[in-house]
Coordinates of C-alpha atoms in Angstrom, one line a residue:
M26 CA 122.2 42.8 117.3
A27 CA 120.1 41.2 119.5
K28 CA 118.2 38.0 118.4
E29 CA 114.7 39.6 118.4
E30 CA 116.3 41.9 115.1
I31 CA 118.5 38.7 114.1
A32 CA 114.7 36.4 113.7
L33 CA 113.6 39.7 112.2
K34 CA 115.9 39.6 108.9
A35 CA 115.8 36.6 108.7
S36 CA 112.1 36.1 108.4
D37 CA 112.8 38.8 105.9
L38 CA 114.8 36.8 103.9
L39 CA 113.5 34.7 103.6
K40 CA 110.0 36.2 102.4
D41 CA 111.9 37.8 99.4
F42 CA 113.1 34.1 98.5
E43 CA 110.0 32.8 98.7
R44 CA 108.7 35.4 96.8
N45 CA 111.7 35.3 93.8
A46 CA 111.3 31.5 94.2
E47 CA 107.6 31.8 93.6
Y48 CA 107.2 28.3 96.3
A49 CA 106.2 28.4 100.1
V50 CA 109.8 27.3 101.1
K51 CA 109.4 24.9 104.2
P52 CA 112.6 22.8 106.1
P53 CA 115.2 22.0 105.5
I54 CA 115.7 25.3 103.9
P55 CA 117.4 25.8 100.8
V56 CA 120.9 28.3 102.9
E57 CA 123.1 27.8 99.4
D58 CA 119.9 29.1 96.9
I59 CA 119.5 32.2 99.6
I60 CA 123.1 32.4 99.8
E61 CA 123.6 33.0 95.3
R62 CA 119.6 33.8 94.5
T63 CA 118.5 35.9 97.0
L64 CA 122.3 37.6 98.2
G65 CA 124.1 37.8 95.3
V66 CA 126.8 35.8 96.9
E67 CA 128.9 33.4 95.5
L68 CA 129.9 30.0 97.1
R69 CA 132.5 28.0 96.5
Y70 CA 133.4 24.6 98.2
V71 CA 136.8 24.4 98.4
D72 CA 139.9 23.0 100.5
L73 CA 140.4 25.5 102.9
Q74 CA 142.4 23.7 105.4
K75 CA 145.0 23.6 101.8
I76 CA 144.4 26.8 101.2
L77 CA 144.6 28.4 104.5
G78 CA 146.9 26.4 106.2
K79 CA 144.7 25.3 109.3
D80 CA 142.1 22.0 109.8
D81 CA 139.4 24.2 111.7
V82 CA 138.2 26.5 109.9
L83 CA 134.9 25.2 108.1
G84 CA 134.1 28.4 106.2
A85 CA 135.0 31.8 105.7
T86 CA 133.9 35.0 104.1
Y87 CA 135.3 37.4 102.2
V88 CA 132.6 40.5 102.0
A89 CA 134.6 42.8 100.1
S90 CA 134.7 40.3 97.2
R91 CA 130.9 39.0 97.9
V92 CA 132.8 34.7 98.3
I93 CA 131.4 32.4 101.1
C94 CA 134.1 29.3 100.9
V95 CA 132.4 26.5 102.9
N96 CA 135.3 24.0 103.4
E97 CA 134.5 21.6 100.4
R98 CA 136.0 18.2 103.6
L99 CA 132.8 18.5 105.0
F100 CA 131.5 16.2 102.4
E101 CA 133.5 13.8 103.3
N102 CA 131.2 12.2 106.2
G103 CA 128.7 12.6 104.3
S104 CA 127.5 16.1 106.6
E105 CA 125.2 17.8 104.7
G106 CA 124.0 19.4 107.8
R107 CA 127.2 21.2 108.5
V108 CA 127.0 22.2 105.1
A109 CA 123.7 23.6 105.2
F110 CA 124.7 25.2 108.6
T111 CA 127.9 26.4 107.7
C112 CA 126.3 27.2 104.6
A113 CA 124.1 29.4 107.4
H114 CA 126.8 31.0 109.5
E115 CA 129.5 33.0 106.9

């Protein structure tokens, strides 16, 4: 997918969220709310190292079950920005 198309889709998604939220979104973007409220995807914070047996996985998307899992260990170091980035990436 071209960068321009990605940017257009992201802009459309943000507009959809703003319409439903009834307020203008300003940074920091409420990524978790957009995932759950606009996309209808469940967001879970879990120990992915324990589940997957790997220590280098920050997030995992399960498309068929509409679930995004984010490694809860990201919260240990006060990495809220990294959590938001991982959610957005997934």
